[in-house]
PDB file of C-alpha atoms in Angstrom:
ATOM      1  CA  MET A   1       8.988 -17.733 -27.670  1.00 55.00           C
ATOM      2  CA  LYS A   2       8.447 -18.175 -31.548  1.00 62.00           C
ATOM      3  CA  ARG A   3       8.991 -14.866 -33.151  1.00 68.00           C
ATOM      4  CA  THR A   4       6.666 -13.634 -35.832  1.00 71.00           C
ATOM      5  CA  LEU A   5       8.299 -12.275 -38.920  1.00 73.00           C
ATOM      6  CA  PHE A   6       6.400 -10.354 -41.733  1.00 72.00           C
ATOM      7  CA  ARG A   7       7.220 -10.112 -44.845  1.00 76.00           C
ATOM      8  CA  ASN A   8       5.960  -6.747 -45.867  1.00 78.00           C
ATOM      9  CA  GLN A   9       7.669  -4.105 -43.266  1.00 80.00           C
ATOM     10  CA  LEU A  10       4.539  -1.954 -43.141  1.00 85.00           C
ATOM     11  CA  LEU A  11       2.401  -4.402 -41.632  1.00 86.00           C
ATOM     12  CA  PRO A  12       3.587  -4.270 -38.455  1.00 85.00           C
ATOM     13  CA  TRP A  13       2.937  -0.842 -38.065  1.00 87.00           C
ATOM     14  CA  LEU A  14      -0.783  -0.956 -39.284  1.00 90.00           C
ATOM     15  CA  LEU A  15      -1.307  -3.504 -36.705  1.00 88.00           C
ATOM     16  CA  LEU A  16       0.111  -1.435 -34.294  1.00 90.00           C
ATOM     17  CA  ALA A  17      -1.388   1.795 -35.284  1.00 92.00           C
ATOM     18  CA  PRO A  18      -5.085   1.296 -33.561  1.00 92.00           C
ATOM     19  CA  GLN A  19      -3.415   0.759 -30.343  1.00 92.00           C
ATOM     20  CA  LEU A  20      -0.834   3.849 -30.793  1.00 93.00           C
ATOM     21  CA  ALA A  21      -3.554   6.158 -31.958  1.00 94.00           C
ATOM     22  CA  VAL A  22      -5.541   5.568 -29.151  1.00 93.00           C
ATOM     23  CA  THR A  23      -2.576   6.024 -26.779  1.00 91.00           C
ATOM     24  CA  ALA A  24      -1.563   9.387 -28.393  1.00 92.00           C
ATOM     25  CA  VAL A  25      -5.473  10.720 -28.701  1.00 92.00           C
ATOM     26  CA  PHE A  26      -6.354   9.768 -24.992  1.00 89.00           C
ATOM     27  CA  PHE A  27      -3.275   9.916 -22.923  1.00 87.00           C
ATOM     28  CA  LEU A  28      -0.055  11.505 -24.777  1.00 90.00           C
ATOM     29  CA  TRP A  29      -1.933  14.435 -26.186  1.00 92.00           C
ATOM     30  CA  PRO A  30      -4.464  15.436 -22.545  1.00 89.00           C
ATOM     31  CA  ALA A  31      -1.021  14.640 -20.597  1.00 89.00           C
ATOM     32  CA  GLY A  32       0.850  17.122 -22.590  1.00 91.00           C
ATOM     33  CA  GLN A  33      -1.873  19.644 -22.262  1.00 90.00           C
ATOM     34  CA  ALA A  34      -1.653  19.182 -18.926  1.00 89.00           C
ATOM     35  CA  MET A  35       1.564  19.746 -18.481  1.00 91.00           C
ATOM     36  CA  TYR A  36       1.558  23.027 -20.681  1.00 92.00           C
ATOM     37  CA  GLN A  37      -1.532  23.957 -19.166  1.00 89.00           C
ATOM     38  CA  SER A  38       0.544  23.801 -15.657  1.00 90.00           C
ATOM     39  CA  PHE A  39       2.330  26.959 -16.419  1.00 92.00           C
ATOM     40  CA  LEU A  40      -0.271  28.971 -17.092  1.00 90.00           C
ATOM     41  CA  ARG A  41      -3.124  31.238 -14.976  1.00 88.00           C
ATOM     42  CA  GLN A  42      -6.198  32.050 -16.291  1.00 81.00           C
ATOM     43  CA  ASP A  43      -9.072  34.058 -15.326  1.00 78.00           C
ATOM     44  CA  PRO A  44     -11.978  32.110 -14.537  1.00 70.00           C
ATOM     45  CA  PHE A  45     -13.379  32.939 -17.800  1.00 74.00           C
ATOM     46  CA  GLY A  46     -10.642  32.540 -20.175  1.00 72.00           C
ATOM     47  CA  PHE A  47     -10.190  35.783 -21.472  1.00 78.00           C
ATOM     48  CA  ARG A  48      -6.681  36.244 -20.400  1.00 83.00           C
ATOM     49  CA  THR A  49      -3.435  33.584 -19.987  1.00 85.00           C
ATOM     50  CA  THR A  50      -0.213  34.344 -18.293  1.00 88.00           C
ATOM     51  CA  PHE A  51       2.467  32.041 -17.943  1.00 90.00           C
ATOM     52  CA  VAL A  52       3.697  31.771 -14.242  1.00 90.00           C
ATOM     53  CA  GLY A  53       6.289  28.941 -14.907  1.00 89.00           C
ATOM     54  CA  PHE A  54       6.875  26.690 -11.719  1.00 91.00           C
ATOM     55  CA  SER A  55       4.181  29.406  -9.401  1.00 92.00           C
ATOM     56  CA  ASN A  56       1.498  26.951  -9.629  1.00 91.00           C
ATOM     57  CA  TYR A  57       3.806  24.213  -8.497  1.00 92.00           C
ATOM     58  CA  SER A  58       5.146  26.326  -5.763  1.00 92.00           C
ATOM     59  CA  ALA A  59       1.817  27.312  -4.540  1.00 92.00           C
ATOM     60  CA  LEU A  60       0.261  23.570  -4.007  1.00 90.00           C
ATOM     61  CA  TRP A  61       3.070  22.858  -1.765  1.00 90.00           C
ATOM     62  CA  ALA A  62       2.576  25.844   0.470  1.00 91.00           C
ATOM     63  CA  ASP A  63      -1.309  24.721   0.836  1.00 90.00           C
ATOM     64  CA  PRO A  64      -1.995  22.628   3.754  1.00 91.00           C
ATOM     65  CA  LEU A  65      -5.031  20.979   1.892  1.00 90.00           C
ATOM     66  CA  TYR A  66      -3.439  20.158  -0.610  1.00 91.00           C
ATOM     67  CA  LEU A  67      -0.426  18.532   1.478  1.00 92.00           C
ATOM     68  CA  ALA A  68      -3.152  16.550   3.538  1.00 92.00           C
ATOM     69  CA  SER A  69      -5.063  15.110   0.473  1.00 92.00           C
ATOM     70  CA  PHE A  70      -1.872  12.930   0.471  1.00 89.00           C
ATOM     71  CA  LYS A  71      -2.722  11.616   3.481  1.00 92.00           C
ATOM     72  CA  VAL A  72      -5.797  11.083   2.799  1.00 93.00           C
ATOM     73  CA  THR A  73      -4.635   9.746  -0.523  1.00 92.00           C
ATOM     74  CA  LEU A  74      -2.162   7.405   1.236  1.00 92.00           C
ATOM     75  CA  LEU A  75      -4.565   5.841   3.800  1.00 95.00           C
ATOM     76  CA  PHE A  76      -7.435   5.370   0.968  1.00 95.00           C
ATOM     77  CA  SER A  77      -5.178   3.910  -1.438  1.00 93.00           C
ATOM     78  CA  VAL A  78      -3.464   1.291   0.892  1.00 94.00           C
ATOM     79  CA  SER A  79      -6.742   0.188   2.983  1.00 95.00           C
ATOM     80  CA  VAL A  80      -8.572  -0.351  -0.642  1.00 95.00           C
ATOM     81  CA  THR A  81      -5.921  -2.450  -2.137  1.00 94.00           C
ATOM     82  CA  ILE A  82      -5.034  -4.554   0.992  1.00 95.00           C
ATOM     83  CA  LEU A  83      -9.494  -4.995   1.611  1.00 95.00           C
ATOM     84  CA  SER A  84      -9.948  -5.653  -2.265  1.00 94.00           C
ATOM     85  CA  MET A  85      -6.700  -7.994  -2.636  1.00 94.00           C
ATOM     86  CA  GLY A  86      -7.768  -9.960   0.903  1.00 94.00           C
ATOM     87  CA  VAL A  87     -11.496 -10.350   0.247  1.00 94.00           C
ATOM     88  CA  ALA A  88     -10.654 -11.525  -3.330  1.00 93.00           C
ATOM     89  CA  LEU A  89      -8.198 -13.814  -2.374  1.00 93.00           C
ATOM     90  CA  LEU A  90     -10.232 -15.468   0.081  1.00 92.00           C
ATOM     91  CA  LEU A  91     -13.034 -16.162  -2.389  1.00 90.00           C
ATOM     92  CA  ALA A  92     -11.101 -17.147  -5.186  1.00 90.00           C
ATOM     93  CA  VAL A  93      -9.611 -20.094  -2.503  1.00 89.00           C
ATOM     94  CA  ALA A  94     -13.280 -20.824  -1.566  1.00 87.00           C
ATOM     95  CA  VAL A  95     -14.143 -21.636  -4.998  1.00 85.00           C
ATOM     96  CA  ASP A  96     -11.147 -23.270  -6.114  1.00 81.00           C
ATOM     97  CA  ARG A  97     -11.952 -25.823  -3.206  1.00 76.00           C
ATOM     98  CA  MET A  98     -15.602 -26.288  -4.671  1.00 69.00           C
ATOM     99  CA  ILE A  99     -16.021 -29.432  -6.795  1.00 57.00           C
ATOM    100  CA  ARG A 100     -19.648 -28.293  -7.636  1.00 62.00           C
ATOM    101  CA  ALA A 101     -21.516 -25.014  -7.804  1.00 65.00           C
ATOM    102  CA  GLY A 102     -18.298 -23.418  -8.621  1.00 66.00           C
ATOM    103  CA  THR A 103     -19.492 -21.736 -11.844  1.00 73.00           C
ATOM    104  CA  THR A 104     -22.240 -20.202 -10.474  1.00 76.00           C
ATOM    105  CA  TYR A 105     -20.360 -18.707  -7.043  1.00 75.00           C
ATOM    106  CA  THR A 106     -18.190 -17.135 -10.191  1.00 74.00           C
ATOM    107  CA  THR A 107     -20.780 -15.598 -11.824  1.00 76.00           C
ATOM    108  CA  LEU A 108     -22.204 -14.038  -9.076  1.00 77.00           C
ATOM    109  CA  ILE A 109     -19.114 -12.889  -7.579  1.00 77.00           C
ATOM    110  CA  VAL A 110     -18.097 -11.032 -10.947  1.00 77.00           C
ATOM    111  CA  TRP A 111     -21.483  -9.337 -11.683  1.00 79.00           C
ATOM    112  CA  PRO A 112     -20.411  -6.643  -9.942  1.00 80.00           C
ATOM    113  CA  TYR A 113     -17.623  -5.363 -11.614  1.00 81.00           C
ATOM    114  CA  ALA A 114     -20.092  -4.464 -14.340  1.00 82.00           C
ATOM    115  CA  VAL A 115     -21.500  -1.740 -12.295  1.00 86.00           C
ATOM    116  CA  ALA A 116     -20.434   1.511 -13.118  1.00 88.00           C
ATOM    117  CA  PRO A 117     -18.278   3.088  -9.856  1.00 86.00           C
ATOM    118  CA  ALA A 118     -20.629   6.048  -9.731  1.00 89.00           C
ATOM    119  CA  ILE A 119     -23.384   3.563  -9.276  1.00 91.00           C
ATOM    120  CA  ALA A 120     -21.715   1.368  -7.106  1.00 90.00           C
ATOM    121  CA  GLY A 121     -21.105   4.634  -4.625  1.00 90.00           C
ATOM    122  CA  ILE A 122     -24.587   5.234  -5.128  1.00 92.00           C
ATOM    123  CA  LEU A 123     -25.654   1.648  -3.658  1.00 93.00           C
ATOM    124  CA  TRP A 124     -23.463   1.869  -0.720  1.00 93.00           C
ATOM    125  CA  TRP A 125     -24.456   5.372  -0.124  1.00 93.00           C
ATOM    126  CA  PHE A 126     -28.091   4.152   0.456  1.00 92.00           C
ATOM    127  CA  MET A 127     -27.178   1.423   2.609  1.00 94.00           C
ATOM    128  CA  PHE A 128     -25.083   3.507   4.983  1.00 93.00           C
ATOM    129  CA  ASN A 129     -27.184   6.225   4.810  1.00 92.00           C
ATOM    130  CA  PRO A 130     -27.823   7.481   8.364  1.00 90.00           C
ATOM    131  CA  THR A 131     -31.757   7.904   7.869  1.00 90.00           C
ATOM    132  CA  ILE A 132     -32.854   5.542   5.709  1.00 90.00           C
ATOM    133  CA  GLY A 133     -30.097   2.959   5.282  1.00 91.00           C
ATOM    134  CA  ILE A 134     -30.474  -0.580   6.440  1.00 93.00           C
ATOM    135  CA  LEU A 135     -26.590  -0.998   7.262  1.00 93.00           C
ATOM    136  CA  ALA A 136     -26.562   2.445   9.347  1.00 92.00           C
ATOM    137  CA  TYR A 137     -30.372   1.030  10.885  1.00 93.00           C
ATOM    138  CA  VAL A 138     -28.695  -1.901  12.162  1.00 94.00           C
ATOM    139  CA  MET A 139     -25.644  -0.265  13.227  1.00 94.00           C
ATOM    140  CA  LYS A 140     -28.075   2.112  15.282  1.00 92.00           C
ATOM    141  CA  VAL A 141     -30.085  -0.695  16.719  1.00 94.00           C
ATOM    142  CA  MET A 142     -26.503  -2.752  17.746  1.00 93.00           C
ATOM    143  CA  GLY A 143     -25.410   0.893  19.447  1.00 92.00           C
ATOM    144  CA  TYR A 144     -23.152   2.730  17.078  1.00 92.00           C
ATOM    145  CA  ASN A 145     -24.158   5.901  15.410  1.00 92.00           C
ATOM    146  CA  TRP A 146     -22.846   5.873  12.016  1.00 92.00           C
ATOM    147  CA  ASN A 147     -23.214   9.298  10.410  1.00 91.00           C
ATOM    148  CA  HIS A 148     -21.006   9.549   7.291  1.00 90.00           C
ATOM    149  CA  GLN A 149     -21.652  13.035   6.964  1.00 89.00           C
ATOM    150  CA  LEU A 150     -20.217  14.456  10.545  1.00 92.00           C
ATOM    151  CA  ASN A 151     -17.903  11.605  10.676  1.00 93.00           C
ATOM    152  CA  ALA A 152     -14.195  11.625   9.135  1.00 93.00           C
ATOM    153  CA  GLY A 153     -13.472   8.160   9.808  1.00 93.00           C
ATOM    154  CA  ASN A 154     -17.405   6.641   9.117  1.00 94.00           C
ATOM    155  CA  ALA A 155     -16.613   8.594   5.791  1.00 94.00           C
ATOM    156  CA  MET A 156     -13.280   6.931   4.905  1.00 95.00           C
ATOM    157  CA  THR A 157     -14.872   3.582   5.812  1.00 95.00           C
ATOM    158  CA  LEU A 158     -17.305   4.071   3.468  1.00 94.00           C
ATOM    159  CA  ILE A 159     -15.728   5.268   0.360  1.00 94.00           C
ATOM    160  CA  VAL A 160     -13.079   2.472   1.174  1.00 95.00           C
ATOM    161  CA  ILE A 161     -15.982  -0.078   1.207  1.00 95.00           C
ATOM    162  CA  ALA A 162     -17.415   1.145  -1.931  1.00 93.00           C
ATOM    163  CA  ALA A 163     -14.083   1.668  -3.781  1.00 93.00           C
ATOM    164  CA  ALA A 164     -12.601  -2.127  -2.640  1.00 94.00           C
ATOM    165  CA  TRP A 165     -16.376  -3.790  -3.911  1.00 92.00           C
ATOM    166  CA  LYS A 166     -16.039  -2.483  -7.074  1.00 88.00           C
ATOM    167  CA  GLN A 167     -12.043  -4.179  -7.761  1.00 91.00           C
ATOM    168  CA  VAL A 168     -12.728  -7.617  -5.842  1.00 92.00           C
ATOM    169  CA  SER A 169     -14.764  -8.770  -8.771  1.00 90.00           C
ATOM    170  CA  TYR A 170     -11.483  -7.831 -10.900  1.00 90.00           C
ATOM    171  CA  ASN A 171      -9.101  -9.562  -8.270  1.00 92.00           C
ATOM    172  CA  PHE A 172     -11.050 -12.573  -8.290  1.00 91.00           C
ATOM    173  CA  LEU A 173     -11.028 -13.447 -11.502  1.00 88.00           C
ATOM    174  CA  PHE A 174      -6.808 -13.105 -11.701  1.00 91.00           C
ATOM    175  CA  PHE A 175      -6.699 -15.419  -7.723  1.00 92.00           C
ATOM    176  CA  VAL A 176      -9.041 -18.198  -9.519  1.00 88.00           C
ATOM    177  CA  ALA A 177      -7.032 -17.975 -12.591  1.00 88.00           C
ATOM    178  CA  GLY A 178      -3.690 -18.068 -10.701  1.00 88.00           C
ATOM    179  CA  LEU A 179      -5.213 -20.876  -8.912  1.00 89.00           C
ATOM    180  CA  GLN A 180      -6.339 -23.019 -11.040  1.00 86.00           C
ATOM    181  CA  SER A 181      -2.782 -23.138 -12.858  1.00 85.00           C
ATOM    182  CA  ILE A 182      -0.694 -24.238 -10.062  1.00 86.00           C
ATOM    183  CA  PRO A 183      -0.368 -28.361 -10.223  1.00 85.00           C
ATOM    184  CA  ALA A 184      -2.646 -30.147  -7.787  1.00 83.00           C
ATOM    185  CA  SER A 185      -0.614 -32.850  -7.521  1.00 85.00           C
ATOM    186  CA  LEU A 186       2.233 -30.436  -5.104  1.00 84.00           C
ATOM    187  CA  ARG A 187      -0.901 -30.181  -2.834  1.00 80.00           C
ATOM    188  CA  GLU A 188      -1.431 -33.310  -2.693  1.00 83.00           C
ATOM    189  CA  ALA A 189       2.238 -34.390  -2.168  1.00 86.00           C
ATOM    190  CA  ALA A 190       2.264 -32.149   0.752  1.00 83.00           C
ATOM    191  CA  ALA A 191      -0.897 -32.997   2.317  1.00 83.00           C
ATOM    192  CA  ILE A 192       0.596 -36.834   2.421  1.00 85.00           C
ATOM    193  CA  ASP A 193       3.664 -35.151   4.143  1.00 83.00           C
ATOM    194  CA  GLY A 194       1.307 -34.229   6.845  1.00 82.00           C
ATOM    195  CA  ALA A 195       1.268 -30.017   5.939  1.00 82.00           C
ATOM    196  CA  GLY A 196      -1.759 -28.733   7.016  1.00 83.00           C
ATOM    197  CA  PRO A 197      -4.102 -26.526   4.791  1.00 83.00           C
ATOM    198  CA  VAL A 198      -2.613 -23.312   6.587  1.00 85.00           C
ATOM    199  CA  LYS A 199       0.372 -24.444   5.964  1.00 87.00           C
ATOM    200  CA  ARG A 200       0.036 -26.114   2.239  1.00 86.00           C
ATOM    201  CA  PHE A 201      -1.437 -22.737   1.541  1.00 86.00           C
ATOM    202  CA  PHE A 202       1.573 -20.084   2.838  1.00 87.00           C
ATOM    203  CA  THR A 203       4.066 -22.697   1.614  1.00 87.00           C
ATOM    204  CA  ILE A 204       2.986 -23.702  -1.660  1.00 86.00           C
ATOM    205  CA  THR A 205       0.045 -21.384  -2.652  1.00 86.00           C
ATOM    206  CA  LEU A 206       0.722 -17.961  -1.613  1.00 86.00           C
ATOM    207  CA  PRO A 207       4.378 -18.309  -3.580  1.00 87.00           C
ATOM    208  CA  LEU A 208       3.116 -19.746  -6.893  1.00 88.00           C
ATOM    209  CA  LEU A 209       0.364 -17.058  -7.021  1.00 88.00           C
ATOM    210  CA  ALA A 210       3.048 -14.254  -6.326  1.00 86.00           C
ATOM    211  CA  PRO A 211       3.086 -13.133  -9.980  1.00 84.00           C
ATOM    212  CA  THR A 212      -0.394 -12.825 -10.180  1.00 87.00           C
ATOM    213  CA  THR A 213      -0.117 -10.947  -6.921  1.00 89.00           C
ATOM    214  CA  PHE A 214       2.665  -8.500  -8.049  1.00 85.00           C
ATOM    215  CA  PHE A 215       0.203  -7.612 -10.890  1.00 85.00           C
ATOM    216  CA  LEU A 216      -2.634  -7.282  -9.243  1.00 90.00           C
ATOM    217  CA  LEU A 217      -0.906  -5.017  -6.948  1.00 89.00           C
ATOM    218  CA  VAL A 218      -0.300  -2.607  -9.534  1.00 85.00           C
ATOM    219  CA  VAL A 219      -3.552  -2.261 -11.029  1.00 88.00           C
ATOM    220  CA  ASN A 220      -4.959  -1.857  -7.610  1.00 91.00           C
ATOM    221  CA  VAL A 221      -2.734   1.044  -6.508  1.00 88.00           C
ATOM    222  CA  VAL A 222      -3.173   2.676 -10.150  1.00 86.00           C
ATOM    223  CA  TYR A 223      -7.130   2.314  -9.471  1.00 90.00           C
ATOM    224  CA  ALA A 224      -7.213   3.649  -6.131  1.00 90.00           C
ATOM    225  CA  MET A 225      -5.482   6.709  -6.983  1.00 86.00           C
ATOM    226  CA  PHE A 226      -7.068   7.628 -10.774  1.00 83.00           C
ATOM    227  CA  ASP A 227     -10.186   5.617 -10.921  1.00 87.00           C
ATOM    228  CA  THR A 228     -12.275   6.014  -7.680  1.00 90.00           C
ATOM    229  CA  PHE A 229     -13.445   9.854  -8.248  1.00 90.00           C
ATOM    230  CA  PRO A 230     -16.647   8.245  -9.289  1.00 91.00           C
ATOM    231  CA  VAL A 231     -17.268   6.748  -5.717  1.00 92.00           C
ATOM    232  CA  VAL A 232     -15.961   9.752  -3.831  1.00 93.00           C
ATOM    233  CA  ASP A 233     -18.035  11.950  -5.751  1.00 92.00           C
ATOM    234  CA  ALA A 234     -21.463  10.078  -5.514  1.00 92.00           C
ATOM    235  CA  THR A 235     -20.872   9.473  -1.653  1.00 92.00           C
ATOM    236  CA  THR A 236     -19.063  12.072   0.414  1.00 92.00           C
ATOM    237  CA  GLU A 237     -17.980  14.590  -2.455  1.00 91.00           C
ATOM    238  CA  GLY A 238     -14.358  14.698  -0.455  1.00 88.00           C
ATOM    239  CA  GLY A 239     -15.873  15.612   2.994  1.00 85.00           C
ATOM    240  CA  PRO A 240     -16.910  16.197   5.759  1.00 90.00           C
ATOM    241  CA  ALA A 241     -13.981  18.788   5.492  1.00 87.00           C
ATOM    242  CA  GLN A 242     -12.447  17.358   3.170  1.00 88.00           C
ATOM    243  CA  SER A 243     -11.409  14.180   4.914  1.00 91.00           C
ATOM    244  CA  THR A 244     -12.330  11.918   1.906  1.00 92.00           C
ATOM    245  CA  THR A 245     -10.573  14.249  -0.559  1.00 93.00           C
ATOM    246  CA  ILE A 246      -8.167  12.209  -2.409  1.00 92.00           C
ATOM    247  CA  LEU A 247      -5.859  13.802  -5.032  1.00 91.00           C
ATOM    248  CA  VAL A 248      -7.755  13.036  -7.953  1.00 91.00           C
ATOM    249  CA  TYR A 249     -10.520  14.395  -6.618  1.00 92.00           C
ATOM    250  CA  LYS A 250      -9.231  17.715  -5.146  1.00 92.00           C
ATOM    251  CA  VAL A 251      -7.940  18.012  -8.844  1.00 91.00           C
ATOM    252  CA  TYR A 252     -11.843  18.290 -10.265  1.00 91.00           C
ATOM    253  CA  LYS A 253     -12.352  20.846  -7.358  1.00 91.00           C
ATOM    254  CA  ASP A 254      -9.698  22.895  -7.983  1.00 90.00           C
ATOM    255  CA  GLY A 255     -10.244  23.069 -11.657  1.00 88.00           C
ATOM    256  CA  PHE A 256     -14.014  22.418 -12.523  1.00 87.00           C
ATOM    257  CA  ILE A 257     -15.479  23.934  -9.120  1.00 88.00           C
ATOM    258  CA  GLY A 258     -12.882  26.710  -8.234  1.00 87.00           C
ATOM    259  CA  LEU A 259     -12.017  27.194 -11.927  1.00 85.00           C
ATOM    260  CA  ASN A 260      -8.295  27.441 -11.534  1.00 87.00           C
ATOM    261  CA  LEU A 261      -7.227  25.324 -14.070  1.00 88.00           C
ATOM    262  CA  GLY A 262      -2.819  26.061 -13.470  1.00 89.00           C
ATOM    263  CA  SER A 263      -3.526  24.561 -10.302  1.00 91.00           C
ATOM    264  CA  SER A 264      -5.561  21.775 -11.173  1.00 91.00           C
ATOM    265  CA  ALA A 265      -3.038  20.797 -14.168  1.00 91.00           C
ATOM    266  CA  ALA A 266      -0.133  20.962 -11.710  1.00 92.00           C
ATOM    267  CA  GLN A 267      -2.276  18.460  -9.846  1.00 92.00           C
ATOM    268  CA  SER A 268      -2.501  16.409 -12.754  1.00 91.00           C
ATOM    269  CA  VAL A 269       1.037  16.359 -13.549  1.00 92.00           C
ATOM    270  CA  ILE A 270       2.516  15.198  -9.819  1.00 92.00           C
ATOM    271  CA  LEU A 271      -0.870  12.651  -9.287  1.00 88.00           C
ATOM    272  CA  MET A 272       0.878  10.791 -12.548  1.00 87.00           C
ATOM    273  CA  GLY A 273       4.263  11.633 -11.529  1.00 89.00           C
ATOM    274  CA  ILE A 274       3.772   9.841  -8.354  1.00 87.00           C
ATOM    275  CA  VAL A 275       1.844   6.564  -9.818  1.00 81.00           C
ATOM    276  CA  VAL A 276       4.879   6.459 -12.736  1.00 85.00           C
ATOM    277  CA  VAL A 277       7.323   6.164  -9.784  1.00 86.00           C
ATOM    278  CA  LEU A 278       5.452   3.711  -7.631  1.00 80.00           C
ATOM    279  CA  THR A 279       4.898   1.549 -10.852  1.00 79.00           C
ATOM    280  CA  VAL A 280       9.014   1.750 -11.119  1.00 83.00           C
ATOM    281  CA  ILE A 281       9.615   1.014  -7.756  1.00 79.00           C
ATOM    282  CA  GLN A 282       7.046  -1.736  -7.380  1.00 73.00           C
ATOM    283  CA  PHE A 283       8.839  -2.925 -10.698  1.00 74.00           C
ATOM    284  CA  ARG A 284      12.698  -1.952  -9.527  1.00 73.00           C
ATOM    285  CA  PHE A 285      12.290  -3.669  -5.850  1.00 67.00           C
ATOM    286  CA  VAL A 286       9.001  -5.664  -5.443  1.00 63.00           C
ATOM    287  CA  GLU A 287       9.391  -7.774  -8.484  1.00 60.00           C
ATOM    288  CA  ARG A 288      12.538  -8.775  -7.300  1.00 63.00           C
ATOM    289  CA  ARG A 289      10.879 -10.831  -4.853  1.00 60.00           C
ATOM    290  CA  VAL A 290       8.460 -12.379  -7.401  1.00 58.00           C
ATOM    291  CA  ASN A 291       9.887 -15.813  -8.527  1.00 58.00           C
ATOM    292  CA  TYR A 292       7.933 -16.746 -12.434  1.00 56.00           C
TER     293      TYR A 292
END
């Protein structure tokens, strides 16, 4: 790798300054504020603040609703990651095999990424609405009475589909780029040796896609835990009976609706710690199985 040398020692810092400023303003400062706020307890009107130490944290571990949100978040994150990456890989393999019209299909598949998460949630809410939704109507004709407002399983299915649909485009682009970087001669040689399409995919294509898959795994886990708040808020609002209240949505409910800022800040710190630990585990253990 070629190393760039700067004659002026100040220039590298000036080039890094915008990114460092953005990181400090939008991550370090809010994270520090959340950690500080997690040790305080305020009255709902903000007139009185009391230092309570780790009381907010200990109260969370004794709260059954908060512990239940861990299970909901685990199920939701795993489902969104598997569904979005699986569908994206299937579409990418299909486009990679196309000789014509591949660019057109790629453009059409990428469009959903431009849709805001809240809008994506509203679109799927309309389609699955028990009264006016076309998909709910089709399922009713087929004999299944869909109602995500009353059925916890239906509600979880709805937010998983909406969140995964929003992320498929992003995963698709990286999988297509990864597939196009694999030399065609490898698959052609395997085909000449008698390997079928399925065997070629699992013995050649999938191992060579490991770096891309690992990167997307990290990104999708972070997306499912942090960036899916608008989808949940626009579709189920955490219901019914908090069956779709993931951790990031509970932070919002306790902080902005319940006005319990100390507990909300403590939940933010715990959530940030979980994502950091998961990312470290992925890089520490999963990356060992990736061949670059």
